[in-house]
PDB file of C-alpha atoms and ligand atoms in Angstrom:
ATOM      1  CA  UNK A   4       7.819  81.896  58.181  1.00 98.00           C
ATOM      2  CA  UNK A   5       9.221  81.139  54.511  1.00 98.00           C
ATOM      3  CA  UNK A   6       7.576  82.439  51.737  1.00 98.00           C
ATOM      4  CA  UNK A   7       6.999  80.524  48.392  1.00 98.00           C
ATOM      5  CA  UNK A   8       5.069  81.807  44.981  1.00 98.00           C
ATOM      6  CA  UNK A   9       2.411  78.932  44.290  1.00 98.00           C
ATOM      7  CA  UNK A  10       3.208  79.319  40.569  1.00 98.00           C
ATOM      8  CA  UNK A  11       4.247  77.799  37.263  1.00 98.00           C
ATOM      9  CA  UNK A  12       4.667  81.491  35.448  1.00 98.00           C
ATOM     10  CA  UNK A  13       8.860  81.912  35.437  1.00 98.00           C
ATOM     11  CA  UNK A  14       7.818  86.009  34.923  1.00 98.00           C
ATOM     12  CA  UNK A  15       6.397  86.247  38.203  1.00 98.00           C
ATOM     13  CA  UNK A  16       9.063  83.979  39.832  1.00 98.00           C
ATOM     14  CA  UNK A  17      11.646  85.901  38.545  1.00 98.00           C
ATOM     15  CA  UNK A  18       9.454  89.286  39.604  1.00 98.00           C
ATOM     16  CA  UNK A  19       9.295  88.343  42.837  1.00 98.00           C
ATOM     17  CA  UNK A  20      12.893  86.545  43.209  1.00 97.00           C
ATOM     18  CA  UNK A  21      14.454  90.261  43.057  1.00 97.00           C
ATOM     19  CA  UNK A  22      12.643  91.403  45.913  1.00 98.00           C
ATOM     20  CA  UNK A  23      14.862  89.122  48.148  1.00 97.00           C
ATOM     21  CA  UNK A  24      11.942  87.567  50.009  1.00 97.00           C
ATOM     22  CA  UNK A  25      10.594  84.071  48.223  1.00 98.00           C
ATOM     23  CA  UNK A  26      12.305  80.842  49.604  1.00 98.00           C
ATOM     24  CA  UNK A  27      10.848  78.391  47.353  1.00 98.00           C
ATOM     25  CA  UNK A  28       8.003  77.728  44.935  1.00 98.00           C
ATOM     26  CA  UNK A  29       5.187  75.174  44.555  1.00 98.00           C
ATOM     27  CA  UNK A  30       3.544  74.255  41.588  1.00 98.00           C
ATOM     28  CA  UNK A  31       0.669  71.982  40.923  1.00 98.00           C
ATOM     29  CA  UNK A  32      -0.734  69.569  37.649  1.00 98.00           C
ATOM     30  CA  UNK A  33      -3.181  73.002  37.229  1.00 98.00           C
ATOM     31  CA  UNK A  34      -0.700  75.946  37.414  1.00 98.00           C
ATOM     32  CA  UNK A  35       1.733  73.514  34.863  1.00 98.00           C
ATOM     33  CA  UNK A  36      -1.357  73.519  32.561  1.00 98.00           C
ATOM     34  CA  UNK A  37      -1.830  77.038  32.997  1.00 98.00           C
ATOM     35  CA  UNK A  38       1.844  77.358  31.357  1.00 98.00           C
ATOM     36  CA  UNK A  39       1.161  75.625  28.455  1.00 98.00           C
ATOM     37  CA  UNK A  40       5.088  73.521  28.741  1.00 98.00           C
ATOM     38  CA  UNK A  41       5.939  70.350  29.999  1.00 98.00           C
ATOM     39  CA  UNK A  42       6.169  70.548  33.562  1.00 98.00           C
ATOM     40  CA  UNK A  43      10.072  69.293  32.952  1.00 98.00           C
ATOM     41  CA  UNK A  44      11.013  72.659  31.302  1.00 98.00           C
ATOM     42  CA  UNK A  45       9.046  74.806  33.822  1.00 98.00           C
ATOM     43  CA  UNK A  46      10.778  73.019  36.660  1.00 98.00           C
ATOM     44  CA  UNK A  47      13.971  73.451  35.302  1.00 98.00           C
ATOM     45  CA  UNK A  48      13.904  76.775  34.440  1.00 98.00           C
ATOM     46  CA  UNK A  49      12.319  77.621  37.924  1.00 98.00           C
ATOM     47  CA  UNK A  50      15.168  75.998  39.742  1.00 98.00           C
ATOM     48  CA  UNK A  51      17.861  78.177  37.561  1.00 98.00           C
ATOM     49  CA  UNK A  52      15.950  81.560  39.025  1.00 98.00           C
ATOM     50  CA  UNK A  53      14.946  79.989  42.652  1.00 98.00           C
ATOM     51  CA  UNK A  54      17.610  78.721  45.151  1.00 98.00           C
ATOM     52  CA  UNK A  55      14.973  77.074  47.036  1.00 98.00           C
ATOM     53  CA  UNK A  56      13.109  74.089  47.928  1.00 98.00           C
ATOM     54  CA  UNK A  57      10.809  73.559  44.139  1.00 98.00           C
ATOM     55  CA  UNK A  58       7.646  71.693  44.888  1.00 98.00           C
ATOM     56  CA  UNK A  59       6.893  69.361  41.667  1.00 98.00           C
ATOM     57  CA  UNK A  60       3.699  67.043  41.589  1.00 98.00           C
ATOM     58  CA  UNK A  61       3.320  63.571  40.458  1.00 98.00           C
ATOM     59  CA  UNK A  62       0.483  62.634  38.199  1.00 98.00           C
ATOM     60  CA  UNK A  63       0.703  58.417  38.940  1.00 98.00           C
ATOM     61  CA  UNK A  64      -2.239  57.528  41.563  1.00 98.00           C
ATOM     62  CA  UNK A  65      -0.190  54.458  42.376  1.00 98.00           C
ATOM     63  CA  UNK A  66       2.834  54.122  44.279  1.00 98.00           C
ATOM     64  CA  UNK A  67       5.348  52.374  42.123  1.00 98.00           C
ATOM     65  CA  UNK A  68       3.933  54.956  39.637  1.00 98.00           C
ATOM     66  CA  UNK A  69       4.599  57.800  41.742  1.00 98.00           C
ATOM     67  CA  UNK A  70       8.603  56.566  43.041  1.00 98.00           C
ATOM     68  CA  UNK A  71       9.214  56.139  39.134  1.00 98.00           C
ATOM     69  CA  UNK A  72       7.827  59.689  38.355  1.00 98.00           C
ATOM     70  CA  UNK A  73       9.468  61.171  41.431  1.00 98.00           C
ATOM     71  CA  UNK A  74      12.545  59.816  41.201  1.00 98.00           C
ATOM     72  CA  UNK A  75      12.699  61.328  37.267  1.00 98.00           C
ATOM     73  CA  UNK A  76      11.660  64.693  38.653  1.00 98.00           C
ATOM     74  CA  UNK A  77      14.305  64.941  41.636  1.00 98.00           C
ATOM     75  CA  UNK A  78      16.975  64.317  38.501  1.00 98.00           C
ATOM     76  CA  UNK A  79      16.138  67.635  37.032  1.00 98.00           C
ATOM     77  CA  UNK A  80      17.816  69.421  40.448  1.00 98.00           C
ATOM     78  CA  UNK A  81      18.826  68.741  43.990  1.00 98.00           C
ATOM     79  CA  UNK A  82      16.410  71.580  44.839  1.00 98.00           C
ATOM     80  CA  UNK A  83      13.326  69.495  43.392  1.00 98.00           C
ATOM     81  CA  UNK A  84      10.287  68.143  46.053  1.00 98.00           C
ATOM     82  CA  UNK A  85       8.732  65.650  45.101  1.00 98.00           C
ATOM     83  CA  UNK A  86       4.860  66.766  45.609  1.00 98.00           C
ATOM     84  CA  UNK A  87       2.301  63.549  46.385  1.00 98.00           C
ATOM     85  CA  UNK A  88      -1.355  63.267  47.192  1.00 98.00           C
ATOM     86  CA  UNK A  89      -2.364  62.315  50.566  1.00 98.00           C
ATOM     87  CA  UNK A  90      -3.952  58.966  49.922  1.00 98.00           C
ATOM     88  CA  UNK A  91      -2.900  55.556  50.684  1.00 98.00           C
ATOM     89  CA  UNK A  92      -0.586  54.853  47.602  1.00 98.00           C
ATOM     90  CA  UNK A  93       1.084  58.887  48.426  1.00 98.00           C
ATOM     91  CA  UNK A  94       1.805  58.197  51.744  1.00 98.00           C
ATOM     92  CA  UNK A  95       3.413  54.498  50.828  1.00 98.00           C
ATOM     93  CA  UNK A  96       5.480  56.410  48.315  1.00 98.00           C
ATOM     94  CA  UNK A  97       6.519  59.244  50.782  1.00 98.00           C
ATOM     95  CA  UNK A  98       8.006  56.920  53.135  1.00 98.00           C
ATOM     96  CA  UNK A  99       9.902  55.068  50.112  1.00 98.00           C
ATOM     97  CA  UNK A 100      11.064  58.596  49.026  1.00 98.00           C
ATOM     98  CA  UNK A 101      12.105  59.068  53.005  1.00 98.00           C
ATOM     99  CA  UNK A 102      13.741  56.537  53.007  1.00 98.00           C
ATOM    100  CA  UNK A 103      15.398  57.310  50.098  1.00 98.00           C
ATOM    101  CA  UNK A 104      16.957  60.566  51.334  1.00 98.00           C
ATOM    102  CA  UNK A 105      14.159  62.606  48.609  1.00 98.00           C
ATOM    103  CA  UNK A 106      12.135  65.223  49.945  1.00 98.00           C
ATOM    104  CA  UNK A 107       8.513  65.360  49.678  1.00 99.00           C
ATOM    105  CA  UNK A 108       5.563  67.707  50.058  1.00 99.00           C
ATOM    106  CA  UNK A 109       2.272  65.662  50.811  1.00 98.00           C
ATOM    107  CA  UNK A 110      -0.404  67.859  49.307  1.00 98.00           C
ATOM    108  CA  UNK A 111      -4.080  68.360  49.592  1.00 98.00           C
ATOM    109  CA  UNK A 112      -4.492  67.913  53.202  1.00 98.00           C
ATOM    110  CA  UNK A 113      -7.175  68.528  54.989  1.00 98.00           C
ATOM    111  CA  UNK A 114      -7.796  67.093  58.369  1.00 98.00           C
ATOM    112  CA  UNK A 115      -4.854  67.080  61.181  1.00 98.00           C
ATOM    113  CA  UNK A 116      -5.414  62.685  60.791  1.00 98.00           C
ATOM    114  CA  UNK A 117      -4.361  63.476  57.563  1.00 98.00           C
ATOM    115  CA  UNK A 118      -1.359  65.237  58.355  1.00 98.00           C
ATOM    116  CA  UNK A 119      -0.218  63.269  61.322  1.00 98.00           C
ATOM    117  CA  UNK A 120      -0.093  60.330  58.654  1.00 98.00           C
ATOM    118  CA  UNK A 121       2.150  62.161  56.695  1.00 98.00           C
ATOM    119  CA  UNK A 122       4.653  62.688  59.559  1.00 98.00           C
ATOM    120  CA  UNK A 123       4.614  59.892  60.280  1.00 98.00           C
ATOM    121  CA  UNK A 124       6.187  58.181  56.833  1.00 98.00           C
ATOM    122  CA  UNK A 125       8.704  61.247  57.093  1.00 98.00           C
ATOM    123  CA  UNK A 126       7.480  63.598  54.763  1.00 98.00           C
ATOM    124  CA  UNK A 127       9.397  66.548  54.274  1.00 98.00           C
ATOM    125  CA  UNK A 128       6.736  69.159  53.795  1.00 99.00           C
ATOM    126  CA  UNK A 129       2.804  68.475  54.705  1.00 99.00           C
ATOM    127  CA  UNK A 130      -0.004  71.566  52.712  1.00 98.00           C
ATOM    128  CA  UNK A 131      -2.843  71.944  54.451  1.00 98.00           C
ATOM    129  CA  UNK A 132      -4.906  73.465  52.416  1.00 98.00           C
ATOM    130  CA  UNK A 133      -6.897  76.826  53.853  1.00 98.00           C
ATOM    131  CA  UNK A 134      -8.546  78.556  51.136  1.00 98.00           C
ATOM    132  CA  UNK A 135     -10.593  75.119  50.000  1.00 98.00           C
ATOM    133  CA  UNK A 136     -11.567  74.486  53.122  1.00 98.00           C
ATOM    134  CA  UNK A 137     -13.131  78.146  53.953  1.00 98.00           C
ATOM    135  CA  UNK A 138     -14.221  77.700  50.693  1.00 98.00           C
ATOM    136  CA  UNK A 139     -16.913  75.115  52.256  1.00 98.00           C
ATOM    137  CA  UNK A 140     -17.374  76.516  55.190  1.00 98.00           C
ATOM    138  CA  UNK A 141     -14.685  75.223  57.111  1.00 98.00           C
ATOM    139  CA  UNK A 142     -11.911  77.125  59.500  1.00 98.00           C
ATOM    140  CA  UNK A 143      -8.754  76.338  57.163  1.00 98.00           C
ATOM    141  CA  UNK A 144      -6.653  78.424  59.902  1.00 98.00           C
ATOM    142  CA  UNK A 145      -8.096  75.856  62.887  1.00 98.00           C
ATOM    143  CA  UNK A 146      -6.372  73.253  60.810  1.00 98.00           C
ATOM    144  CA  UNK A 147      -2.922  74.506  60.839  1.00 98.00           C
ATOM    145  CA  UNK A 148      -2.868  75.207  64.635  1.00 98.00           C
ATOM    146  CA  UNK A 149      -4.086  72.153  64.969  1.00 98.00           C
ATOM    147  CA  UNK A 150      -1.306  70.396  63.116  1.00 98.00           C
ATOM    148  CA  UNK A 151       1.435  72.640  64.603  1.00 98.00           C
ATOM    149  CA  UNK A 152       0.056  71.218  68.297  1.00 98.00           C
ATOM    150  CA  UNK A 153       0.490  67.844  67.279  1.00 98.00           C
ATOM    151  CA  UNK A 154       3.696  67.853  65.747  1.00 98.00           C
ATOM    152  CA  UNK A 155       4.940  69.920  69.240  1.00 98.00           C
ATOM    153  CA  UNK A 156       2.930  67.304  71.115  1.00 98.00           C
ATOM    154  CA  UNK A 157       4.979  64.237  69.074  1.00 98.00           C
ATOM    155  CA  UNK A 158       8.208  66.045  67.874  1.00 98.00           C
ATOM    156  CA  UNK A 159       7.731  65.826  64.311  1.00 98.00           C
ATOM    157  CA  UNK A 160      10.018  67.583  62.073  1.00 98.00           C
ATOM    158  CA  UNK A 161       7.820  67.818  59.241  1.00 98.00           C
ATOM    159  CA  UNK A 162       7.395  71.265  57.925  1.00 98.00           C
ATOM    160  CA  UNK A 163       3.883  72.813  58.190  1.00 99.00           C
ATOM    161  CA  UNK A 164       3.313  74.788  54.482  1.00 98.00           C
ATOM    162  CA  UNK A 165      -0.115  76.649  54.291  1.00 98.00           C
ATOM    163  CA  UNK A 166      -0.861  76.351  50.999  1.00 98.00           C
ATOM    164  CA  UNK A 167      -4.370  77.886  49.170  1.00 98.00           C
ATOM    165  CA  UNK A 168      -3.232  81.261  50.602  1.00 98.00           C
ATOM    166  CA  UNK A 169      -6.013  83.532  48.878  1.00 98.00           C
ATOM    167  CA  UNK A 170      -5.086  86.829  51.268  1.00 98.00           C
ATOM    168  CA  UNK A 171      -2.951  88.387  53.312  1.00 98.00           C
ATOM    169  CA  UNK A 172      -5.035  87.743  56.313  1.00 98.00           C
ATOM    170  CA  UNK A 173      -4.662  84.056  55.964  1.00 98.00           C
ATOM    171  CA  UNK A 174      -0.829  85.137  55.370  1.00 98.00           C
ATOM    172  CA  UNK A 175      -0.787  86.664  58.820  1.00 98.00           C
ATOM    173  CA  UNK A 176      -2.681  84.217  60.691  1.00 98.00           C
ATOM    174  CA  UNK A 177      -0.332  81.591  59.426  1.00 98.00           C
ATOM    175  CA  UNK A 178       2.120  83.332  61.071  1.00 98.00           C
ATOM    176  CA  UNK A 179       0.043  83.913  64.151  1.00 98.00           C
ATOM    177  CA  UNK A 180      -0.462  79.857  64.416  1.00 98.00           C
ATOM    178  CA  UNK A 181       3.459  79.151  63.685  1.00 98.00           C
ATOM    179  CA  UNK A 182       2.841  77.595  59.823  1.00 98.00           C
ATOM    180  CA  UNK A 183       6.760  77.083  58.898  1.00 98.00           C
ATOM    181  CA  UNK A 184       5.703  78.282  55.304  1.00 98.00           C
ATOM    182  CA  UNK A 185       3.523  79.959  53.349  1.00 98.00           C
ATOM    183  CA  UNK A 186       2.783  79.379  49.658  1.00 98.00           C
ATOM    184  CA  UNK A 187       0.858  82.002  47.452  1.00 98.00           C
ATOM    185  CA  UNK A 188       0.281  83.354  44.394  1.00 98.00           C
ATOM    186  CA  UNK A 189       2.171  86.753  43.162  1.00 98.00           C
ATOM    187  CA  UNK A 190      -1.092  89.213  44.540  1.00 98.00           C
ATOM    188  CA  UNK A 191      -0.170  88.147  47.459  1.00 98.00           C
ATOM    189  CA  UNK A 192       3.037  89.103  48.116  1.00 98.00           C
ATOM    190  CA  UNK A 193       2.609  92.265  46.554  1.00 98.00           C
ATOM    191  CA  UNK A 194      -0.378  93.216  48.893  1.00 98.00           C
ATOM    192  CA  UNK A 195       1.813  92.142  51.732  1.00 98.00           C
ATOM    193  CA  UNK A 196       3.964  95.300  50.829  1.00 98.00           C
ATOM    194  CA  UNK A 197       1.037  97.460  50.830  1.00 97.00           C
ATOM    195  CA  UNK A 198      -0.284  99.879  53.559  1.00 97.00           C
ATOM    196  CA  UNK A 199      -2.379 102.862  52.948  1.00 98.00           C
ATOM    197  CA  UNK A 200      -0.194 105.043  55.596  1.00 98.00           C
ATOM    198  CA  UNK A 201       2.970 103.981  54.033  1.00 98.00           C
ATOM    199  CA  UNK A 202       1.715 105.909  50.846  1.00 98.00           C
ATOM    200  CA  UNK A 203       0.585 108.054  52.344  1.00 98.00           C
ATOM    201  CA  UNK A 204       3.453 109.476  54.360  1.00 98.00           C
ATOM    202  CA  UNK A 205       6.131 108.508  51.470  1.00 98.00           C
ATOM    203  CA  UNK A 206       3.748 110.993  49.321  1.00 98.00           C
ATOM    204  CA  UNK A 207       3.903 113.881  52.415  1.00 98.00           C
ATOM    205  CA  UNK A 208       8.062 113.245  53.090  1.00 98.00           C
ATOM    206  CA  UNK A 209       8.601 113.607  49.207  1.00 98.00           C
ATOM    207  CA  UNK A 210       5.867 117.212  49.378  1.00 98.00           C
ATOM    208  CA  UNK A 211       8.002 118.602  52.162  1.00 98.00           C
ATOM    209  CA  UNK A 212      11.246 117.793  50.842  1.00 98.00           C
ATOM    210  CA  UNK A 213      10.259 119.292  47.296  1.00 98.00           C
ATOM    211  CA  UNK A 214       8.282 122.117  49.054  1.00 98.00           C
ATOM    212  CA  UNK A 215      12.109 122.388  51.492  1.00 98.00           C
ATOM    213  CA  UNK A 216      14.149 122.584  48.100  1.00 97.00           C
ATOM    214  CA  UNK A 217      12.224 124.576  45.338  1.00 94.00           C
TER     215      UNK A 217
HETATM  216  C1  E4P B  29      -0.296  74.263  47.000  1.00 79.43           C
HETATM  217  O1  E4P B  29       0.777  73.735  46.868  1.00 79.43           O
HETATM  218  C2  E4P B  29      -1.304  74.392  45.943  1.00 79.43           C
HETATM  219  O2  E4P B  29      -0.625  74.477  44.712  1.00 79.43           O
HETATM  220  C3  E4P B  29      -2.117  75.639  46.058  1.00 79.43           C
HETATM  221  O3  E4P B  29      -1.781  76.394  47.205  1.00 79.43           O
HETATM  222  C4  E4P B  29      -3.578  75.439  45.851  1.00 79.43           C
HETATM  223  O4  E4P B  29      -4.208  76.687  45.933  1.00 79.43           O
HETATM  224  P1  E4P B  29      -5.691  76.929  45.383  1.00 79.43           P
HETATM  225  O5  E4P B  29      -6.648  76.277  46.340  1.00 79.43           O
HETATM  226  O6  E4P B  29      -5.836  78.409  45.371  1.00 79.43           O
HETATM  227  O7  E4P B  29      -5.747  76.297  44.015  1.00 79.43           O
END
């Protein structure tokens, strides 16, 4: 599974770019605000420290709104993804960008329908969404195996990114379920490092070898 930081903060990008392990980033219209730049300038600047896929979300709610704001955004870099909504007017635009050889990621998704739609117009990337849907009760994991069984069942090339990571449990059951990527915020990664035992005997190699050399 790919990993990509759900960010718009180029600190934590670059942070976690030197461990080696992020393959792309997302950003949405909130984590943008939460930067306090145009998203422009935070795109760009993300694409000079990523090599990777760089998820970038429209704002228009219409289709010709959304090809004229995507096509603006996938001049900034050949790495850029053009990020729509999954309503009607984002998956008419999808299949325009599809067509156009422009990849997308069709965000906020929610029900396997929902993603099956998005296949179907060609879209590049589809985010189920897992930590809103727990969030109301809902089995946000149940959706992504779900979607992986019916893009086996149909062939569909579409990439499966489980997106509202919160943990590293949801991390490893996206793995378990065969999600193609995972995007998530910086905590995450860094508790994916972490194991209490791995401290644990690190701290008792580095006693003995002290205790072995004093
Ligand atoms: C995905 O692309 C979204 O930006 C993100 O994963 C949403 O996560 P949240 O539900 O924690 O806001």
């Amino acid at each position: 599974m790919e990993i990509f930081l759900d960010t718009g903060m180029v600190d934590e990008i670059r942070e976690a770019a030197k461990w080696g392990v992020i393959d792309g980033v997302t950003t949405n219209p909130s984590l943008i605000a939460k930067t306090g730049r145009s998203q422009a300038d935070v795109i760009k600047e993300i694409c000079e420290i990523v090599d990777g896929p760089i998820s970038a979300e429209v704002i228009a709610t219409d289709a010709q709104g959304m090809i004229k704001e995507g096509q603006e955004l996938a001049k900034i870099h050949d790495n850029v993804v053009i990020k729509l909504p999954l309503t009607e007017e984002g998956i008419t635009a999808c299949k325009w960008f599809s067509d156009n050889g422009i990849k997308t990621n069709v965000t906020l998704c929610f029900s396997v329908n929902q993603a099956f739609l998005a296949a179907k117009n060609g879209a590049t990337y589809i985010s189920p969404f897992i930590g809103r849907l727990d969030d109301i009760g809902h089995d946000g994991m149940q959706l992504i195996d779900e979607i992986r069984t019916v893009y086996d069942n149909y062939g569909f090339t579409t990439k499966i990114l489980a997106a509202s990571i919160r943990h590293c449990t949801h991390v490893r059951d996206a793995m378990m379920v065969g999600a193609d990527v995972g995007t998530m915020p910086i905590n995450v990664v860094k508790a994916m490092f972490k194991h209490p035992l791995t401290d644990k005997g690190l701290s008792q190699f580095l006693a003995d070898h002290a205790k072995a050399n004093a």
